[in-house]
């Protein structure tokens, strides 16, 4: 389901939402998953480096909550106009 959600956002078929991968204390599951992504998909050119910005690997729940709150503090909405992705923001980007 994670790959499906990332692919739908990547291709513009789904709204942009924060995807947060929360690592359990002392865990390495998402770290290993991220190494797989980098060593197999990115290295082979199947994704671009920017695609890794579609998710956030949080070391714990407080960081996950902070990431989601920061996202929605500025983000309003997004849509495609022909081939151009238009992202509406609540405040200007500095």
PDB file of C-alpha atoms in Angstrom:
ATOM      1  CA  UNK A   1       0.000   0.000   0.000  1.00  0.00           C
ATOM      2  CA  UNK A   2       2.905   2.352   0.684  1.00  0.00           C
ATOM      3  CA  UNK A   3       4.291   1.907  -2.835  1.00  0.00           C
ATOM      4  CA  UNK A   4       0.815   2.433  -4.275  1.00  0.00           C
ATOM      5  CA  UNK A   5       0.291   5.665  -2.293  1.00  0.00           C
ATOM      6  CA  UNK A   6       3.719   6.979  -3.309  1.00  0.00           C
ATOM      7  CA  UNK A   7       3.156   6.075  -6.962  1.00  0.00           C
ATOM      8  CA  UNK A   8      -0.249   7.776  -7.045  1.00  0.00           C
ATOM      9  CA  UNK A   9       1.199  10.967  -5.573  1.00  0.00           C
ATOM     10  CA  UNK A  10       4.255  10.772  -7.833  1.00  0.00           C
ATOM     11  CA  UNK A  11       2.101  10.519 -10.962  1.00  0.00           C
ATOM     12  CA  UNK A  12      -0.431  13.159  -9.909  1.00  0.00           C
ATOM     13  CA  UNK A  13      -3.311  10.718  -9.565  1.00  0.00           C
ATOM     14  CA  UNK A  14      -3.649  11.391  -5.832  1.00  0.00           C
ATOM     15  CA  UNK A  15      -3.527  14.460  -3.631  1.00  0.00           C
ATOM     16  CA  UNK A  16      -0.247  15.278  -1.963  1.00  0.00           C
ATOM     17  CA  UNK A  17      -0.383  14.244   1.689  1.00  0.00           C
ATOM     18  CA  UNK A  18       2.360  13.777   4.248  1.00  0.00           C
ATOM     19  CA  UNK A  19       3.444  10.145   4.343  1.00  0.00           C
ATOM     20  CA  UNK A  20       5.253   9.483   7.595  1.00  0.00           C
ATOM     21  CA  UNK A  21       7.101   6.263   8.357  1.00  0.00           C
ATOM     22  CA  UNK A  22       7.497   5.973  12.130  1.00  0.00           C
ATOM     23  CA  UNK A  23      10.431   3.909  13.322  1.00  0.00           C
ATOM     24  CA  UNK A  24       9.968   2.070  16.599  1.00  0.00           C
ATOM     25  CA  UNK A  25      12.549   2.869  19.301  1.00  0.00           C
ATOM     26  CA  UNK A  26      15.723   0.992  18.422  1.00  0.00           C
ATOM     27  CA  UNK A  27      14.137  -0.276  15.212  1.00  0.00           C
ATOM     28  CA  UNK A  28      15.627  -0.317  11.734  1.00  0.00           C
ATOM     29  CA  UNK A  29      12.691  -1.448   9.567  1.00  0.00           C
ATOM     30  CA  UNK A  30      12.176   1.815   7.673  1.00  0.00           C
ATOM     31  CA  UNK A  31      15.901   2.457   7.517  1.00  0.00           C
ATOM     32  CA  UNK A  32      16.360  -0.894   5.769  1.00  0.00           C
ATOM     33  CA  UNK A  33      13.400  -0.113   3.492  1.00  0.00           C
ATOM     34  CA  UNK A  34      14.987   3.234   2.588  1.00  0.00           C
ATOM     35  CA  UNK A  35      18.315   1.532   1.786  1.00  0.00           C
ATOM     36  CA  UNK A  36      16.425  -0.829  -0.520  1.00  0.00           C
ATOM     37  CA  UNK A  37      14.822   2.151  -2.280  1.00  0.00           C
ATOM     38  CA  UNK A  38      18.175   3.877  -2.738  1.00  0.00           C
ATOM     39  CA  UNK A  39      20.165   0.787  -3.758  1.00  0.00           C
ATOM     40  CA  UNK A  40      17.588  -0.780  -6.070  1.00  0.00           C
ATOM     41  CA  UNK A  41      15.175   1.839  -7.397  1.00  0.00           C
ATOM     42  CA  UNK A  42      17.194   5.068  -7.295  1.00  0.00           C
ATOM     43  CA  UNK A  43      20.474   3.448  -8.362  1.00  0.00           C
ATOM     44  CA  UNK A  44      18.768   1.871 -11.388  1.00  0.00           C
ATOM     45  CA  UNK A  45      17.088   5.133 -12.396  1.00  0.00           C
ATOM     46  CA  UNK A  46      13.580   3.823 -11.696  1.00  0.00           C
ATOM     47  CA  UNK A  47      12.856   6.826  -9.439  1.00  0.00           C
ATOM     48  CA  UNK A  48      14.467  10.244  -9.122  1.00  0.00           C
ATOM     49  CA  UNK A  49      16.187  11.592  -6.024  1.00  0.00           C
ATOM     50  CA  UNK A  50      13.311  14.060  -5.581  1.00  0.00           C
ATOM     51  CA  UNK A  51      10.841  11.188  -5.197  1.00  0.00           C
ATOM     52  CA  UNK A  52      12.372  10.489  -1.796  1.00  0.00           C
ATOM     53  CA  UNK A  53      10.815  13.772  -0.632  1.00  0.00           C
ATOM     54  CA  UNK A  54       7.367  12.173  -0.889  1.00  0.00           C
ATOM     55  CA  UNK A  55       7.866  10.483   2.474  1.00  0.00           C
ATOM     56  CA  UNK A  56       9.447  11.280   5.831  1.00  0.00           C
ATOM     57  CA  UNK A  57      11.095   8.718   8.101  1.00  0.00           C
ATOM     58  CA  UNK A  58      10.387   9.847  11.656  1.00  0.00           C
ATOM     59  CA  UNK A  59      12.448   8.582  14.576  1.00  0.00           C
ATOM     60  CA  UNK A  60       9.378   8.747  16.834  1.00  0.00           C
ATOM     61  CA  UNK A  61       5.802   9.915  17.272  1.00  0.00           C
ATOM     62  CA  UNK A  62       6.611  13.521  18.345  1.00  0.00           C
ATOM     63  CA  UNK A  63       8.675  14.062  15.171  1.00  0.00           C
ATOM     64  CA  UNK A  64       5.910  12.534  13.054  1.00  0.00           C
ATOM     65  CA  UNK A  65       3.305  14.869  14.557  1.00  0.00           C
ATOM     66  CA  UNK A  66       5.606  17.867  14.055  1.00  0.00           C
ATOM     67  CA  UNK A  67       6.182  16.938  10.408  1.00  0.00           C
ATOM     68  CA  UNK A  68       2.449  16.683   9.699  1.00  0.00           C
ATOM     69  CA  UNK A  69       1.698  19.970  11.465  1.00  0.00           C
ATOM     70  CA  UNK A  70       4.452  21.790   9.547  1.00  0.00           C
ATOM     71  CA  UNK A  71       3.090  20.423   6.258  1.00  0.00           C
ATOM     72  CA  UNK A  72      -0.455  21.683   6.847  1.00  0.00           C
ATOM     73  CA  UNK A  73       0.716  25.021   8.271  1.00  0.00           C
ATOM     74  CA  UNK A  74       1.627  26.084   4.737  1.00  0.00           C
ATOM     75  CA  UNK A  75      -0.054  23.688   2.254  1.00  0.00           C
ATOM     76  CA  UNK A  76      -3.516  24.542   0.910  1.00  0.00           C
ATOM     77  CA  UNK A  77      -4.138  22.303  -2.101  1.00  0.00           C
ATOM     78  CA  UNK A  78      -2.710  21.050  -5.384  1.00  0.00           C
ATOM     79  CA  UNK A  79      -3.984  20.150  -8.817  1.00  0.00           C
ATOM     80  CA  UNK A  80      -2.729  19.584 -12.323  1.00  0.00           C
ATOM     81  CA  UNK A  81      -3.430  22.147 -15.038  1.00  0.00           C
ATOM     82  CA  UNK A  82      -2.580  20.196 -18.188  1.00  0.00           C
ATOM     83  CA  UNK A  83       0.979  18.989 -17.451  1.00  0.00           C
ATOM     84  CA  UNK A  84       1.763  21.575 -14.771  1.00  0.00           C
ATOM     85  CA  UNK A  85       1.391  20.819 -11.070  1.00  0.00           C
ATOM     86  CA  UNK A  86      -0.054  23.849  -9.289  1.00  0.00           C
ATOM     87  CA  UNK A  87       0.447  23.913  -5.526  1.00  0.00           C
ATOM     88  CA  UNK A  88      -1.480  26.489  -3.523  1.00  0.00           C
ATOM     89  CA  UNK A  89       0.144  27.653  -0.315  1.00  0.00           C
ATOM     90  CA  UNK A  90      -1.332  29.447   2.688  1.00  0.00           C
ATOM     91  CA  UNK A  91       1.800  31.579   3.096  1.00  0.00           C
ATOM     92  CA  UNK A  92       4.512  32.618   0.662  1.00  0.00           C
ATOM     93  CA  UNK A  93       7.704  30.590   0.424  1.00  0.00           C
ATOM     94  CA  UNK A  94      10.730  32.622   1.468  1.00  0.00           C
TER      95      UNK A  94
END
